[in-house]
mmCIF file of C-alpha atoms in Angstrom:
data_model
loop_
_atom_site.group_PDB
_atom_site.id
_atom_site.type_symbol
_atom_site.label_atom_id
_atom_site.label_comp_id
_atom_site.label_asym_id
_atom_site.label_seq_id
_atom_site.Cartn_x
_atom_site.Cartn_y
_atom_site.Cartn_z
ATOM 1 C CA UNK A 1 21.279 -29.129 2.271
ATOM 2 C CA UNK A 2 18.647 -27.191 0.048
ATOM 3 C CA UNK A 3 18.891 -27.085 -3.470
ATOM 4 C CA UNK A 4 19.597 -24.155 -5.429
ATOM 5 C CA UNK A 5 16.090 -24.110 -6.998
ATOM 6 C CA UNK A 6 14.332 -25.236 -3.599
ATOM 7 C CA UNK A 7 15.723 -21.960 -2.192
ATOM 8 C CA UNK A 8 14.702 -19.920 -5.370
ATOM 9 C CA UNK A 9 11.412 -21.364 -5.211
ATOM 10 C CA UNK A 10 10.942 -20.638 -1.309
ATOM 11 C CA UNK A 11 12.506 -16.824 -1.797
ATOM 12 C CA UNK A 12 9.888 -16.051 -4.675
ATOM 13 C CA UNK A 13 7.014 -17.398 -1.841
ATOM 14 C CA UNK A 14 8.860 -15.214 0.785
ATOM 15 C CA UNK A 15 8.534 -12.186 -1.531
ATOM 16 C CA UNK A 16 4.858 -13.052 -2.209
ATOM 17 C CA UNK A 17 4.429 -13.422 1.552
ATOM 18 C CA UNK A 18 5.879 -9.908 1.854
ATOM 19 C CA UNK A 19 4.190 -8.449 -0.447
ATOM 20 C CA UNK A 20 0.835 -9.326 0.624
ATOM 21 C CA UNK A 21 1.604 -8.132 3.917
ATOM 22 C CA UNK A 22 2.455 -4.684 2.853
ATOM 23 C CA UNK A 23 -0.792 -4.439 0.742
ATOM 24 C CA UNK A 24 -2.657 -5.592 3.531
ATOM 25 C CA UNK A 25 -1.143 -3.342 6.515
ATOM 26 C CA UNK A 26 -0.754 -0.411 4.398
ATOM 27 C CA UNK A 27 -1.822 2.822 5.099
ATOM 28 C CA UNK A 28 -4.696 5.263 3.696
ATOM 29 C CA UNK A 29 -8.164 4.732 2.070
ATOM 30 C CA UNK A 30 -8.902 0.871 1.175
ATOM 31 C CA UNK A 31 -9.526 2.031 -2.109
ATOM 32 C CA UNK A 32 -6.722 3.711 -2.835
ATOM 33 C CA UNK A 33 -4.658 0.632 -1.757
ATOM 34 C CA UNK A 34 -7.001 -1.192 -4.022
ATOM 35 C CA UNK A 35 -6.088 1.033 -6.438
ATOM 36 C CA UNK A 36 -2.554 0.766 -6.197
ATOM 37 C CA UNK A 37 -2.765 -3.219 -5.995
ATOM 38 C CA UNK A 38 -4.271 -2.999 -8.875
ATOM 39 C CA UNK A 39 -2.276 -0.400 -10.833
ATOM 40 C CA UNK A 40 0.924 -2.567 -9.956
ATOM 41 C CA UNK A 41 -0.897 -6.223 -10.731
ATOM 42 C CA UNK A 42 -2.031 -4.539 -14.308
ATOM 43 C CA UNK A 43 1.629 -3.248 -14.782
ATOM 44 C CA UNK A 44 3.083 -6.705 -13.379
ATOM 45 C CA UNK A 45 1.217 -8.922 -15.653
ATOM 46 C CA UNK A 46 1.438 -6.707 -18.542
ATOM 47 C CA UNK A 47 4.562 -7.410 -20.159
ATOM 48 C CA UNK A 48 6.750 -4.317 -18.989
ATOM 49 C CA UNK A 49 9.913 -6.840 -17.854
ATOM 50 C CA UNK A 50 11.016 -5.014 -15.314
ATOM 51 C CA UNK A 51 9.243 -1.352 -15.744
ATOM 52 C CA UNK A 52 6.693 -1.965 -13.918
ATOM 53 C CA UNK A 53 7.781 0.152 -10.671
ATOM 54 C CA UNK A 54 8.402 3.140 -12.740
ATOM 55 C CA UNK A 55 4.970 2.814 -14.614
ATOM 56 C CA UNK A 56 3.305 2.966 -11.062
ATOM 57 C CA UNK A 57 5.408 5.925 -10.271
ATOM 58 C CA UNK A 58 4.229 8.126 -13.188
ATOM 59 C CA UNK A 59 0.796 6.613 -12.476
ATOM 60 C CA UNK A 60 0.897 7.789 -9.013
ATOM 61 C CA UNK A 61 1.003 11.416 -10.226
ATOM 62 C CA UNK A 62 -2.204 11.304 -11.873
ATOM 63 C CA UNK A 63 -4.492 9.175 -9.492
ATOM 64 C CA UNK A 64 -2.976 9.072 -5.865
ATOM 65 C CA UNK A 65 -2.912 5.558 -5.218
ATOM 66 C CA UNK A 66 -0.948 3.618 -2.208
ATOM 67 C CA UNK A 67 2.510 3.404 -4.134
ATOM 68 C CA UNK A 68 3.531 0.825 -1.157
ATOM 69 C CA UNK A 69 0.483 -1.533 -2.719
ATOM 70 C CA UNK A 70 1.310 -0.722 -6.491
ATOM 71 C CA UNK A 71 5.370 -1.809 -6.267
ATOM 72 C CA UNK A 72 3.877 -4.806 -3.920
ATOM 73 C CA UNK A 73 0.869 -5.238 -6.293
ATOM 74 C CA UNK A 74 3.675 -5.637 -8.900
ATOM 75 C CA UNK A 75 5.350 -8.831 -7.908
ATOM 76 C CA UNK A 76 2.707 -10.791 -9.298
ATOM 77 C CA UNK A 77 4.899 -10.823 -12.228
ATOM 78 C CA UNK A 78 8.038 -13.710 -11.212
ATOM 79 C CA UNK A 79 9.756 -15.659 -12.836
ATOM 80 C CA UNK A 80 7.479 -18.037 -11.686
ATOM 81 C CA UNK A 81 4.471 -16.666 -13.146
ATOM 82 C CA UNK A 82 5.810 -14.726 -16.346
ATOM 83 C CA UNK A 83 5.671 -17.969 -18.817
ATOM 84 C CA UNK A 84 2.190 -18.283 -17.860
ATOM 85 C CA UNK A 85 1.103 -14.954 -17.793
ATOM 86 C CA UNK A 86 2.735 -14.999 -21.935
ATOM 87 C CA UNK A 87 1.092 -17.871 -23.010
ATOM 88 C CA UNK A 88 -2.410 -16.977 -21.447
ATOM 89 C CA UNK A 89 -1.706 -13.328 -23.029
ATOM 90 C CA UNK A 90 -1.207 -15.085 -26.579
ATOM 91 C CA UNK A 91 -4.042 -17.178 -25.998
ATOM 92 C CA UNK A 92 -6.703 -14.255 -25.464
ATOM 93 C CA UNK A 93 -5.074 -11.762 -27.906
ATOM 94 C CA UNK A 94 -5.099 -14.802 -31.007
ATOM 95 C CA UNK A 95 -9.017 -14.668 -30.472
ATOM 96 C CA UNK A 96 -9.539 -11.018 -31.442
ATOM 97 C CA UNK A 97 -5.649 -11.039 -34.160
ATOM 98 C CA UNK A 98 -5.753 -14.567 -36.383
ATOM 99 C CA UNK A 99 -2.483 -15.640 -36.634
ATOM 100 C CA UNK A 100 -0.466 -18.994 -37.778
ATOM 101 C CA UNK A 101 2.519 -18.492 -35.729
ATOM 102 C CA UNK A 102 2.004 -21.173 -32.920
ATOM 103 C CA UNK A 103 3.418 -19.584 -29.657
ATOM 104 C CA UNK A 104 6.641 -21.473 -28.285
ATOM 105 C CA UNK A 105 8.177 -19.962 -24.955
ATOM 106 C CA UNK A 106 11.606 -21.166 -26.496
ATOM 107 C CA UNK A 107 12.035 -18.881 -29.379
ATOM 108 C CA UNK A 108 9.028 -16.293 -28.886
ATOM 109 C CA UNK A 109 11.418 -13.619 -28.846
ATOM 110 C CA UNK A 110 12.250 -14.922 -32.512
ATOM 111 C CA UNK A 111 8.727 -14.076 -33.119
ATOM 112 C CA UNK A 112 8.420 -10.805 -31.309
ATOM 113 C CA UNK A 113 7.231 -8.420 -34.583
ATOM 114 C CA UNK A 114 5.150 -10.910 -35.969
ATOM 115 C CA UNK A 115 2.756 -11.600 -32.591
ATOM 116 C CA UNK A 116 3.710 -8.234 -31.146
ATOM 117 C CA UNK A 117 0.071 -7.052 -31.783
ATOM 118 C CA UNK A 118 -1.516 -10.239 -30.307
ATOM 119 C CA UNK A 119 0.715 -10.322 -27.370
ATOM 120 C CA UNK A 120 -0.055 -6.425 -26.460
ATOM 121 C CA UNK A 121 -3.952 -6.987 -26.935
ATOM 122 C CA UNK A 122 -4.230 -10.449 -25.024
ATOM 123 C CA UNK A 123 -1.940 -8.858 -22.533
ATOM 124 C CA UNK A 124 -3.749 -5.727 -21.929
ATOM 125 C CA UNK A 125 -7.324 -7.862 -22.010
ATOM 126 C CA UNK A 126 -5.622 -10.110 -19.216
ATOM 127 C CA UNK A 127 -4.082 -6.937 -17.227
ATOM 128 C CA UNK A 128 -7.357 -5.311 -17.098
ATOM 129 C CA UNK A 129 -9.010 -8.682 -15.402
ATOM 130 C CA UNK A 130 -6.232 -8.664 -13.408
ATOM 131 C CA UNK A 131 -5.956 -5.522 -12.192
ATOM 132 C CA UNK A 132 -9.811 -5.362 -11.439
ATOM 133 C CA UNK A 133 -9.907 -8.939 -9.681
ATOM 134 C CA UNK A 134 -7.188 -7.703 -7.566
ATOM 135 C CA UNK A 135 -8.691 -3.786 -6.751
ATOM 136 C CA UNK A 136 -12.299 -5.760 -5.801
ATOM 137 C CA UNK A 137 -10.461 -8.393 -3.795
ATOM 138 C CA UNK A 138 -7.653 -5.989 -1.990
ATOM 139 C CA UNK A 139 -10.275 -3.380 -1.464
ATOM 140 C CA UNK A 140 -12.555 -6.205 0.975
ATOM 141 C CA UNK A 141 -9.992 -7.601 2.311
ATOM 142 C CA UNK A 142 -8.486 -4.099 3.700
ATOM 143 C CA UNK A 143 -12.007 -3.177 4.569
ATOM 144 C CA UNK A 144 -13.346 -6.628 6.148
ATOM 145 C CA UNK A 145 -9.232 -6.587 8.269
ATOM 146 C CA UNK A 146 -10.235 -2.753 9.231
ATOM 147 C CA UNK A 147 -14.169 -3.651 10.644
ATOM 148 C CA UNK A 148 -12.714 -6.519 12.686
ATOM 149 C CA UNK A 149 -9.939 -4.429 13.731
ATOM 150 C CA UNK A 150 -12.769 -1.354 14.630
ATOM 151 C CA UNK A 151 -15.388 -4.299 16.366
ATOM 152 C CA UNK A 152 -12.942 -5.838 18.581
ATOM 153 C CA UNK A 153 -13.084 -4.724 21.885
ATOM 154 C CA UNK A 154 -10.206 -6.179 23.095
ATOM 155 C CA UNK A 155 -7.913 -4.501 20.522
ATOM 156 C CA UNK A 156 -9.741 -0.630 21.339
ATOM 157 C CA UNK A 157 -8.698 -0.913 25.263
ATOM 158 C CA UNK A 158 -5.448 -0.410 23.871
#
């Protein structure tokens, strides 16, 4: 018998899994399933807890990305991944805000309005990396899966 955090563990990969696979067999333009990747990676990592679908939404509006890629571009935000993705966040936004407060994942919430400021500028530094690692690496994957696809004779007979 699994444990309870074996199978949390393996559902989060599942997800991931997913996730990936609906970025990469999505439909339209590679870059605007770049773009949405990205969108939903910045909004994932930024910390939005839990907004992050509806910020892609709005989003979509204005610069008509693959939605399918932004909500899947999202999960990179888990419960897995969100301590890390706050403490690297506080890490990069303390070089550009000097502050005493040492960050501690236990009571940061305690903390909230005095590392607010660092917290939004480290994440929004590390959201913008993101998001453009993830557009550059989405958009040649989609285009290097759609060249193989277009080369292989075997899969044109068809």
């Amino acid at each position: 018998m699994k444990s309870v955090k074996g199978n949390f563990v393996e559902n989060i990969f599942r997800k991931a899994k997913i996730s990936f696979l609906k970025i990469y067999y999505a439909r339209g333009s590679a870059h605007e399933i770049a773009l949405g990747a990205a969108i939903g990676a910045f909004w994932g990592v930024f910390p939005t807890f839990g907004l992050s679908t509806i910020l892609s939404l709005l989003l979509y509006k204005i610069f008509r990305f693959n939605i399918v890629a932004a909500i899947s571009g999202a999960f990179i935000s888990n419960p897995l991944t969100s301590p890390f993705l706050l403490i690297i966040s506080y890490k990069v936004g303390s070089y550009f805000i000097k502050t005493d407060i040492q960050f501690d994942y236990d009571n940061w919430y305690k903390n909230l309005p005095r590392i607010g400021y660092v917290l939004i500028i480290g994440s929004t530094i590390v959201s913008a990396i993101t998001g453009l690692f993830i557009y550059y690496i989405t958009k040649y994957v989609v285009d290097r899966r759609r060249n193989l696809k277009a080369n292989n004779p075997i899969q044109n007979t068809k």
